[in-house]
Coordinates of C-alpha atoms in Angstrom, one line a residue:
X1356 CA -12.2 76.1 6.0
X1357 CA -8.7 76.5 5.1
X1358 CA -7.9 73.5 3.6
X1359 CA -8.6 72.1 0.0
X1360 CA -8.6 68.9 -2.3
X1361 CA -5.9 68.3 -4.6
X1362 CA -9.0 67.0 -6.9
X1363 CA -12.8 65.6 -6.3
X1364 CA -12.7 61.4 -5.6
X1365 CA -16.4 60.1 -5.5
X1366 CA -17.9 57.0 -4.6
X1367 CA -15.7 53.9 -2.8
X1368 CA -12.2 54.0 -2.2
X1369 CA -9.6 51.9 -1.0
X1370 CA -7.0 52.5 1.6
X1371 CA -3.9 51.0 3.5
X1372 CA -4.5 50.0 7.1
X1373 CA -2.0 50.0 9.2
X1374 CA 1.0 52.9 10.0
X1375 CA 1.3 55.2 7.3
X1376 CA 2.9 53.7 4.6
X1377 CA 5.9 55.2 2.3
X1378 CA 7.5 56.0 5.5
X1379 CA 10.8 58.4 5.9
X1380 CA 10.4 60.6 2.0
X1381 CA 9.5 63.4 1.0
X1382 CA 6.6 64.8 -1.5
X1383 CA 7.7 64.3 -4.4
X1384 CA 9.4 61.0 -3.8
X1385 CA 5.6 59.9 -1.6
X1386 CA 4.2 61.3 -5.4
X1387 CA 7.1 59.2 -8.1
X1388 CA 6.0 56.1 -5.5
X1389 CA 2.2 56.3 -5.3
X1390 CA 2.0 57.5 -9.1
X1391 CA 3.9 54.4 -10.0
X1392 CA 1.7 52.2 -8.9
X1393 CA -1.9 54.0 -9.9
X1394 CA -2.9 55.4 -7.0
X1395 CA -3.7 59.0 -5.4
X1396 CA -2.9 60.1 -2.2
X1397 CA -6.2 60.6 0.1
X1398 CA -7.9 63.7 0.0
X1399 CA -8.3 65.4 3.5
X1400 CA -11.9 64.4 3.8
X1401 CA -11.2 60.7 2.2
X1402 CA -8.5 60.5 5.6
X1403 CA -11.6 61.0 8.2
X1404 CA -13.7 58.9 6.8
X1405 CA -11.3 55.2 6.7
X1406 CA -10.1 56.8 9.7
X1407 CA -13.4 56.4 10.7
X1408 CA -14.1 53.1 9.4
X1409 CA -10.8 52.2 10.8
X1410 CA -12.2 52.6 14.7
X1411 CA -15.1 51.0 13.7
X1412 CA -13.1 47.9 12.7
X1413 CA -10.5 47.5 14.8
X1414 CA -11.2 49.7 17.4
X1415 CA -8.1 51.6 16.3
X1416 CA -7.5 55.2 13.7
X1417 CA -5.1 55.8 11.0
X1418 CA -1.6 56.2 12.2
X1419 CA -3.3 57.1 15.6
X1420 CA 0.0 57.9 17.7
X1421 CA 2.1 56.3 15.2
X1422 CA 2.4 58.8 12.7
X1423 CA 1.7 61.1 10.1
X1424 CA -0.1 61.0 6.7
X1425 CA 0.5 63.5 3.8
X1426 CA -2.4 64.5 1.9
X1427 CA -4.1 65.4 -1.4
X1428 CA -5.1 68.3 0.2
X1429 CA -3.1 72.2 0.7
X1430 CA -3.5 74.4 2.5
X1431 CA -2.0 77.7 1.5
X1432 CA -1.0 75.8 -1.1
X1433 CA 0.8 73.5 1.1
X1434 CA 0.4 69.6 1.2
X1435 CA -1.5 68.3 4.3
X1436 CA -0.3 65.9 6.4
X1437 CA -2.2 64.8 9.0
X1438 CA -3.0 61.6 11.6
X1439 CA -4.5 60.3 14.6
X1440 CA -3.5 61.6 18.3
X1441 CA -5.0 58.1 21.5
X1442 CA -7.9 59.4 22.1
X1443 CA -9.7 60.6 18.4
X1444 CA -7.9 63.8 18.8
X1445 CA -7.3 64.9 15.3
X1446 CA -4.7 67.0 13.8
X1447 CA -4.2 68.2 10.4
X1448 CA -1.2 70.7 9.4
X1449 CA -0.1 71.9 5.9
X1450 CA 3.4 73.3 7.1
X1451 CA 6.3 71.3 5.9
X1452 CA 8.7 71.7 2.8
X1453 CA 8.0 68.7 0.1
X1454 CA 11.6 68.5 0.4
X1455 CA 11.4 67.1 4.1
X1456 CA 11.1 63.6 5.5
X1457 CA 11.0 61.8 9.2
X1458 CA 10.9 58.4 10.4
X1459 CA 7.1 58.4 11.1
X1460 CA 6.6 60.3 8.0
X1461 CA 4.8 58.9 5.2
X1462 CA 1.7 58.8 3.2
X1463 CA -1.5 57.4 2.4
X1464 CA -3.2 56.6 -0.8
X1465 CA -6.1 55.0 -2.6
X1466 CA -6.1 52.8 -5.9
X1467 CA -6.1 49.7 -7.4
X1468 CA -2.2 49.0 -8.0
X1469 CA -1.4 47.7 -11.3
X1470 CA 0.8 44.6 -11.6

């Protein structure tokens, strides 16, 4: 496995459901937004677990056929993004430049929003 996590979280975690939030943001913008809310990017491990759990609850994987999510894991030094195709095929890629953004590319985070 050539993917490494930026951090090594353990225990329970929360995550956003539905389509990926933080759409149309660059990597630096995404990191600023989630940091401001006291959150961190989900690792690929957490994303896979959350997607399986979401499938059990809703019958659909996270981002299935709709959006892509930047994650707190890296391949070749670049942040990976992932999404599920219809039918449960997971695609994980690490080719994005940090300043790339797109209307269907967001991010997934975990943590407690501070008010």
